[in-house]
């Protein structure tokens, strides 16, 4: 290695390290922008043919904003509505604190004043919330900045995607055919894991939600959304909701409904995962289920929420890269022979 090569490598490492420090505080939002851009990119060319790339990108950003903000706002509105209904349904007169205090004293031998304890706890909670005001404000500011960065990056990723892909091809030191093979393999992994992963979670959550609605489980709409999110984690997923829901029905003296929900979820929901996941993810991405599970769980630890999507993609991209490198070495051996 001569001096010029060493200098260039040192500069690349130094600026790469500094750039990483700039990206890390907003890595979740950068990953979200990349995910949305990948999902929306197929819609850009049809829109750009009728308008311009800039207008098409702007329309898709509005579509992403609407598709992201509206469901989240609706979910929080649903949670708030359920909380208000629960609070309205509580009858203060039915809560006999004196009876509860007497029962505690008879059981433990200690005299307690629940009203005073509740008042003291409320004051401590209020003081804690006041102390954390600055932290909450900083978190809210960081979230707003991150979402703004996501929309900004999404616009330019959609608008300049062709230039970005051409630049990646130019700077990748591989023969054109190996580049195409590598990018095609990574694209297959992305498509199968991201789109297939989300599709399977949506189907699983919807099927499990139908069971909750049919059996009369309270707040079924909210728990359906929760199951769609949990279904992103293979094996356990939606069971974390429909399992306790079946137990709840059993505890409220509805054993028939509990058994029906358990059998329905065990057969329909679980079988849908057993059939859909191999078809959508394993077959087209050629990834072992163990790789998917490791990617999902490890990705959640490494990248947070976005790791549920990107964890399997990283492992799949590693496998695709190793296969491409193996093809390249085979080609070099054939030339040397």
Tab-separated table of C-alpha atoms in Angstrom:
chain	number	residue	atom	x	y	z
A	1	UNK	CA	0.000	0.000	0.000
A	2	UNK	CA	1.550	3.313	-1.069
A	3	UNK	CA	1.218	6.630	0.740
A	4	UNK	CA	-1.598	7.966	-1.462
A	5	UNK	CA	-3.729	4.843	-0.975
A	6	UNK	CA	-3.158	4.935	2.779
A	7	UNK	CA	-4.106	8.623	2.911
A	8	UNK	CA	-7.351	8.023	1.006
A	9	UNK	CA	-8.280	5.085	3.213
A	10	UNK	CA	-7.587	7.152	6.344
A	11	UNK	CA	-9.785	9.963	5.030
A	12	UNK	CA	-12.594	7.552	4.186
A	13	UNK	CA	-12.447	6.012	7.673
A	14	UNK	CA	-12.284	9.406	9.407
A	15	UNK	CA	-15.116	11.007	7.476
A	16	UNK	CA	-17.116	7.791	7.636
A	17	UNK	CA	-16.795	7.760	11.434
A	18	UNK	CA	-17.799	11.428	11.708
A	19	UNK	CA	-20.737	10.900	9.360
A	20	UNK	CA	-21.875	7.938	11.458
A	21	UNK	CA	-21.925	10.163	14.541
A	22	UNK	CA	-24.214	12.559	12.676
A	23	UNK	CA	-26.609	9.805	11.623
A	24	UNK	CA	-26.792	7.786	14.861
A	25	UNK	CA	-29.059	10.222	16.793
A	26	UNK	CA	-31.663	9.903	14.022
A	27	UNK	CA	-30.949	6.372	12.809
A	28	UNK	CA	-34.543	5.225	13.470
A	29	UNK	CA	-35.928	7.983	11.271
A	30	UNK	CA	-33.371	7.388	8.515
A	31	UNK	CA	-34.315	3.701	8.463
A	32	UNK	CA	-37.990	4.649	8.369
A	33	UNK	CA	-37.372	6.921	5.365
A	34	UNK	CA	-35.530	4.125	3.544
A	35	UNK	CA	-38.336	1.678	4.294
A	36	UNK	CA	-41.059	4.033	3.059
A	37	UNK	CA	-39.023	4.905	-0.036
A	38	UNK	CA	-38.609	1.228	-0.912
A	39	UNK	CA	-42.338	0.576	-0.506
A	40	UNK	CA	-43.448	3.669	-2.439
A	41	UNK	CA	-40.821	3.626	-5.206
A	42	UNK	CA	-42.887	1.415	-7.591
A	43	UNK	CA	-45.557	4.148	-7.598
A	44	UNK	CA	-43.157	6.927	-8.519
A	45	UNK	CA	-42.586	6.176	-12.214
A	46	UNK	CA	-46.312	6.018	-13.155
A	47	UNK	CA	-46.857	9.351	-11.411
A	48	UNK	CA	-43.691	10.878	-12.877
A	49	UNK	CA	-44.832	9.958	-16.405
A	50	UNK	CA	-47.946	12.106	-15.905
A	51	UNK	CA	-46.299	14.945	-13.962
A	52	UNK	CA	-42.623	15.409	-13.022
A	53	UNK	CA	-40.314	13.473	-10.661
A	54	UNK	CA	-40.504	16.312	-8.112
A	55	UNK	CA	-44.299	16.454	-8.099
A	56	UNK	CA	-44.546	12.662	-8.024
A	57	UNK	CA	-42.206	12.515	-5.018
A	58	UNK	CA	-44.198	15.232	-3.253
A	59	UNK	CA	-47.481	13.375	-3.827
A	60	UNK	CA	-45.996	10.161	-2.447
A	61	UNK	CA	-44.676	11.992	0.620
A	62	UNK	CA	-48.202	13.269	1.266
A	63	UNK	CA	-49.482	9.722	0.812
A	64	UNK	CA	-46.947	8.401	3.320
A	65	UNK	CA	-47.782	11.185	5.754
A	66	UNK	CA	-51.481	10.438	5.517
A	67	UNK	CA	-51.006	6.702	5.734
A	68	UNK	CA	-48.736	7.046	8.771
A	69	UNK	CA	-50.257	9.902	10.769
A	70	UNK	CA	-53.939	9.062	10.320
A	71	UNK	CA	-53.729	5.445	11.588
A	72	UNK	CA	-51.539	6.460	14.550
A	73	UNK	CA	-53.908	9.314	15.440
A	74	UNK	CA	-56.892	6.975	15.123
A	75	UNK	CA	-55.189	4.444	17.406
A	76	UNK	CA	-54.500	7.039	20.100
A	77	UNK	CA	-58.063	8.356	19.760
A	78	UNK	CA	-59.344	4.803	20.247
A	79	UNK	CA	-57.184	4.335	23.353
A	80	UNK	CA	-58.377	7.660	24.757
A	81	UNK	CA	-61.998	6.827	24.041
A	82	UNK	CA	-61.682	3.478	25.799
A	83	UNK	CA	-60.025	5.125	28.801
A	84	UNK	CA	-62.825	7.714	29.063
A	85	UNK	CA	-65.495	5.030	28.833
A	86	UNK	CA	-63.787	2.999	31.522
A	87	UNK	CA	-63.526	6.037	33.793
A	88	UNK	CA	-67.190	6.888	33.227
A	89	UNK	CA	-68.180	3.331	34.037
A	90	UNK	CA	-66.505	3.392	37.440
A	91	UNK	CA	-68.998	4.055	40.260
A	92	UNK	CA	-67.174	5.736	43.155
A	93	UNK	CA	-69.941	4.768	45.570
A	94	UNK	CA	-69.369	1.098	44.805
A	95	UNK	CA	-65.781	1.337	46.066
A	96	UNK	CA	-66.018	0.800	49.833
A	97	UNK	CA	-62.594	1.819	51.082
A	98	UNK	CA	-63.555	1.124	54.697
A	99	UNK	CA	-64.350	-2.504	53.899
A	100	UNK	CA	-61.069	-2.899	52.026
A	101	UNK	CA	-59.119	-1.320	54.880
A	102	UNK	CA	-60.827	-3.611	57.408
A	103	UNK	CA	-60.028	-6.678	55.317
A	104	UNK	CA	-56.378	-5.652	55.077
A	105	UNK	CA	-56.176	-5.037	58.825
A	106	UNK	CA	-57.761	-8.420	59.602
A	107	UNK	CA	-55.401	-10.226	57.222
A	108	UNK	CA	-52.110	-8.494	57.988
A	109	UNK	CA	-52.687	-6.890	61.379
A	110	UNK	CA	-51.681	-3.470	60.035
A	111	UNK	CA	-53.990	-0.466	59.945
A	112	UNK	CA	-53.924	1.413	56.645
A	113	UNK	CA	-55.501	4.594	55.320
A	114	UNK	CA	-56.035	4.002	51.608
A	115	UNK	CA	-57.299	7.532	50.936
A	116	UNK	CA	-54.186	9.085	52.484
A	117	UNK	CA	-51.908	6.633	50.664
A	118	UNK	CA	-53.615	7.421	47.357
A	119	UNK	CA	-53.244	11.162	47.958
A	120	UNK	CA	-49.555	10.752	48.826
A	121	UNK	CA	-48.961	8.615	45.752
A	122	UNK	CA	-50.707	11.191	43.550
A	123	UNK	CA	-48.462	13.948	44.905
A	124	UNK	CA	-45.339	11.882	44.258
A	125	UNK	CA	-46.465	11.098	40.717
A	126	UNK	CA	-47.227	14.758	40.055
A	127	UNK	CA	-43.808	15.804	41.394
A	128	UNK	CA	-42.110	13.175	39.213
A	129	UNK	CA	-43.954	14.362	36.116
A	130	UNK	CA	-42.965	17.972	36.838
A	131	UNK	CA	-39.317	16.934	37.244
A	132	UNK	CA	-39.436	15.086	33.930
A	133	UNK	CA	-41.010	17.974	31.998
A	134	UNK	CA	-37.695	18.970	30.433
A	135	UNK	CA	-37.029	15.377	29.405
A	136	UNK	CA	-40.477	15.022	27.845
A	137	UNK	CA	-40.079	18.328	26.001
A	138	UNK	CA	-36.695	17.248	24.648
A	139	UNK	CA	-38.149	13.908	23.579
A	140	UNK	CA	-41.080	15.588	21.840
A	141	UNK	CA	-38.719	18.008	20.070
A	142	UNK	CA	-36.438	15.164	18.968
A	143	UNK	CA	-39.438	13.210	17.656
A	144	UNK	CA	-40.755	16.169	15.656
A	145	UNK	CA	-37.307	16.829	14.201
A	146	UNK	CA	-36.910	13.149	13.369
A	147	UNK	CA	-40.259	12.942	11.607
A	148	UNK	CA	-39.437	16.085	9.667
A	149	UNK	CA	-36.096	14.532	8.670
A	150	UNK	CA	-37.923	11.357	7.600
A	151	UNK	CA	-40.222	13.286	5.256
A	152	UNK	CA	-37.304	15.341	3.907
A	153	UNK	CA	-35.183	12.255	3.197
A	154	UNK	CA	-38.182	10.410	1.764
A	155	UNK	CA	-38.797	13.183	-0.754
A	156	UNK	CA	-35.229	13.155	-2.060
A	157	UNK	CA	-34.947	9.366	-1.988
A	158	UNK	CA	-38.000	9.176	-4.233
A	159	UNK	CA	-37.001	12.111	-6.406
A	160	UNK	CA	-33.338	11.138	-6.933
A	161	UNK	CA	-33.503	7.351	-6.608
A	162	UNK	CA	-32.202	6.809	-10.154
A	163	UNK	CA	-29.145	8.953	-9.523
A	164	UNK	CA	-28.535	7.218	-6.181
A	165	UNK	CA	-28.688	3.747	-7.757
A	166	UNK	CA	-26.405	4.836	-10.604
A	167	UNK	CA	-23.901	6.194	-8.062
A	168	UNK	CA	-23.993	2.897	-6.118
A	169	UNK	CA	-23.250	0.991	-9.337
A	170	UNK	CA	-20.363	3.335	-10.144
A	171	UNK	CA	-18.666	3.088	-6.746
A	172	UNK	CA	-19.151	-0.683	-6.275
A	173	UNK	CA	-15.873	-2.314	-7.398
A	174	UNK	CA	-17.472	-5.393	-8.973
A	175	UNK	CA	-18.076	-6.444	-12.579
A	176	UNK	CA	-21.478	-5.267	-13.894
A	177	UNK	CA	-22.989	-8.765	-14.005
A	178	UNK	CA	-21.984	-9.513	-10.412
A	179	UNK	CA	-23.368	-6.127	-9.360
A	180	UNK	CA	-26.695	-6.913	-10.974
A	181	UNK	CA	-26.736	-10.329	-9.323
A	182	UNK	CA	-25.876	-8.893	-5.890
A	183	UNK	CA	-28.446	-6.094	-6.067
A	184	UNK	CA	-31.100	-8.502	-7.392
A	185	UNK	CA	-30.508	-10.878	-4.475
A	186	UNK	CA	-30.656	-8.080	-1.916
A	187	UNK	CA	-33.809	-6.717	-3.576
A	188	UNK	CA	-35.422	-10.173	-3.363
A	189	UNK	CA	-34.610	-10.335	0.343
A	190	UNK	CA	-35.945	-6.820	0.913
A	191	UNK	CA	-39.151	-7.521	-0.966
A	192	UNK	CA	-39.827	-10.874	0.703
A	193	UNK	CA	-38.930	-9.830	4.246
A	194	UNK	CA	-40.337	-6.310	4.353
A	195	UNK	CA	-43.452	-6.576	2.225
A	196	UNK	CA	-44.091	-10.238	3.026
A	197	UNK	CA	-43.401	-9.698	6.718
A	198	UNK	CA	-45.879	-6.827	6.952
A	199	UNK	CA	-48.479	-8.630	4.844
A	200	UNK	CA	-48.321	-11.742	7.027
A	201	UNK	CA	-48.584	-9.641	10.200
A	202	UNK	CA	-51.623	-7.823	8.776
A	203	UNK	CA	-53.350	-11.092	7.821
A	204	UNK	CA	-52.573	-12.730	11.159
A	205	UNK	CA	-53.722	-9.747	13.183
A	206	UNK	CA	-56.899	-9.414	11.129
A	207	UNK	CA	-57.798	-13.099	11.492
A	208	UNK	CA	-57.148	-13.030	15.229
A	209	UNK	CA	-59.126	-9.795	15.516
A	210	UNK	CA	-62.134	-11.408	13.837
A	211	UNK	CA	-62.031	-14.032	16.579
A	212	UNK	CA	-61.993	-11.363	19.285
A	213	UNK	CA	-64.954	-9.559	17.696
A	214	UNK	CA	-66.923	-12.783	17.286
A	215	UNK	CA	-66.408	-13.823	20.923
A	216	UNK	CA	-67.262	-10.391	22.320
A	217	UNK	CA	-63.858	-9.498	23.772
A	218	UNK	CA	-63.815	-5.848	24.935
A	219	UNK	CA	-61.800	-3.315	22.909
A	220	UNK	CA	-61.355	-5.816	20.082
A	221	UNK	CA	-60.383	-3.102	17.553
A	222	UNK	CA	-57.507	-1.881	19.714
A	223	UNK	CA	-56.235	-5.393	20.410
A	224	UNK	CA	-56.434	-6.206	16.709
A	225	UNK	CA	-53.968	-3.398	15.968
A	226	UNK	CA	-51.731	-4.622	18.794
A	227	UNK	CA	-51.775	-8.142	17.335
A	228	UNK	CA	-50.783	-6.813	13.905
A	229	UNK	CA	-47.682	-5.292	15.504
A	230	UNK	CA	-46.904	-8.340	17.630
A	231	UNK	CA	-47.364	-10.649	14.625
A	232	UNK	CA	-44.153	-9.172	13.219
A	233	UNK	CA	-42.383	-11.451	15.730
A	234	UNK	CA	-42.609	-15.060	14.489
A	235	UNK	CA	-43.797	-17.943	16.692
A	236	UNK	CA	-45.188	-15.913	19.609
A	237	UNK	CA	-46.694	-12.803	18.000
A	238	UNK	CA	-50.474	-12.595	18.198
A	239	UNK	CA	-50.644	-15.333	20.861
A	240	UNK	CA	-49.622	-12.733	23.433
A	241	UNK	CA	-53.094	-11.203	22.952
A	242	UNK	CA	-55.488	-13.980	21.976
A	243	UNK	CA	-54.093	-16.320	24.645
A	244	UNK	CA	-54.885	-13.946	27.555
A	245	UNK	CA	-58.179	-13.052	25.815
A	246	UNK	CA	-59.253	-16.710	25.929
A	247	UNK	CA	-58.224	-16.835	29.599
A	248	UNK	CA	-60.243	-13.660	30.253
A	249	UNK	CA	-63.370	-15.217	28.733
A	250	UNK	CA	-62.876	-18.287	30.914
A	251	UNK	CA	-62.515	-16.171	34.073
A	252	UNK	CA	-65.744	-14.247	33.345
A	253	UNK	CA	-67.692	-17.534	33.168
A	254	UNK	CA	-67.713	-17.891	29.379
A	255	UNK	CA	-65.975	-21.260	28.988
A	256	UNK	CA	-67.622	-22.049	25.635
A	257	UNK	CA	-66.500	-18.743	24.100
A	258	UNK	CA	-63.042	-19.176	25.639
A	259	UNK	CA	-62.662	-22.632	24.138
A	260	UNK	CA	-63.982	-21.445	20.767
A	261	UNK	CA	-61.529	-18.535	20.661
A	262	UNK	CA	-58.632	-20.786	21.689
A	263	UNK	CA	-59.414	-23.441	19.059
A	264	UNK	CA	-60.087	-20.848	16.322
A	265	UNK	CA	-56.861	-18.954	17.018
A	266	UNK	CA	-54.774	-22.102	17.412
A	267	UNK	CA	-55.965	-23.523	14.090
A	268	UNK	CA	-56.753	-20.568	11.812
A	269	UNK	CA	-54.265	-17.939	13.032
A	270	UNK	CA	-51.341	-20.300	13.642
A	271	UNK	CA	-51.888	-22.262	10.418
A	272	UNK	CA	-52.022	-19.019	8.405
A	273	UNK	CA	-48.515	-18.239	9.668
A	274	UNK	CA	-47.302	-21.783	8.930
A	275	UNK	CA	-48.531	-21.567	5.310
A	276	UNK	CA	-47.997	-17.911	4.410
A	277	UNK	CA	-44.527	-17.376	5.861
A	278	UNK	CA	-42.837	-20.195	3.880
A	279	UNK	CA	-44.603	-19.071	0.688
A	280	UNK	CA	-43.909	-15.338	0.939
A	281	UNK	CA	-40.645	-15.144	2.881
A	282	UNK	CA	-38.820	-18.459	2.911
A	283	UNK	CA	-39.377	-19.408	-0.743
A	284	UNK	CA	-38.652	-16.074	-2.416
A	285	UNK	CA	-35.946	-14.879	-0.027
A	286	UNK	CA	-34.491	-18.369	0.480
A	287	UNK	CA	-34.056	-17.664	4.181
A	288	UNK	CA	-34.318	-20.285	6.878
A	289	UNK	CA	-36.995	-19.537	9.523
A	290	UNK	CA	-34.241	-19.498	12.150
A	291	UNK	CA	-32.591	-16.617	10.248
A	292	UNK	CA	-35.889	-14.715	10.230
A	293	UNK	CA	-36.396	-15.159	13.973
A	294	UNK	CA	-32.787	-14.235	14.789
A	295	UNK	CA	-33.026	-11.188	12.524
A	296	UNK	CA	-36.295	-9.989	14.064
A	297	UNK	CA	-35.221	-10.398	17.699
A	298	UNK	CA	-31.639	-9.233	17.175
A	299	UNK	CA	-32.799	-6.355	14.989
A	300	UNK	CA	-35.184	-5.146	17.701
A	301	UNK	CA	-32.267	-4.974	20.159
A	302	UNK	CA	-29.882	-3.363	17.663
A	303	UNK	CA	-32.160	-0.898	15.863
A	304	UNK	CA	-35.276	-0.641	18.036
A	305	UNK	CA	-38.676	-0.846	16.368
A	306	UNK	CA	-37.222	-0.555	12.867
A	307	UNK	CA	-35.096	-3.603	13.591
A	308	UNK	CA	-38.234	-5.750	13.278
A	309	UNK	CA	-38.018	-4.995	9.556
A	310	UNK	CA	-34.303	-4.527	8.984
A	311	UNK	CA	-32.904	-7.355	11.125
A	312	UNK	CA	-33.827	-10.151	8.681
A	313	UNK	CA	-32.806	-7.931	5.767
A	314	UNK	CA	-29.300	-7.467	7.194
A	315	UNK	CA	-28.814	-11.224	7.615
A	316	UNK	CA	-30.308	-11.894	4.187
A	317	UNK	CA	-28.052	-9.278	2.616
A	318	UNK	CA	-25.044	-10.908	4.296
A	319	UNK	CA	-25.993	-14.279	2.808
A	320	UNK	CA	-26.495	-12.697	-0.627
A	321	UNK	CA	-23.110	-10.956	-0.393
A	322	UNK	CA	-21.322	-14.169	0.606
A	323	UNK	CA	-22.935	-16.017	-2.321
A	324	UNK	CA	-21.873	-13.254	-4.728
A	325	UNK	CA	-18.315	-13.287	-3.382
A	326	UNK	CA	-18.244	-17.074	-3.816
A	327	UNK	CA	-19.340	-16.672	-7.447
A	328	UNK	CA	-16.596	-14.074	-7.950
A	329	UNK	CA	-13.915	-16.380	-6.528
A	330	UNK	CA	-15.125	-19.257	-8.697
A	331	UNK	CA	-14.783	-16.993	-11.728
A	332	UNK	CA	-11.262	-15.978	-10.698
A	333	UNK	CA	-10.270	-19.640	-10.232
A	334	UNK	CA	-11.592	-20.490	-13.693
A	335	UNK	CA	-9.591	-17.628	-15.247
A	336	UNK	CA	-6.389	-18.633	-13.456
A	337	UNK	CA	-6.880	-22.235	-14.572
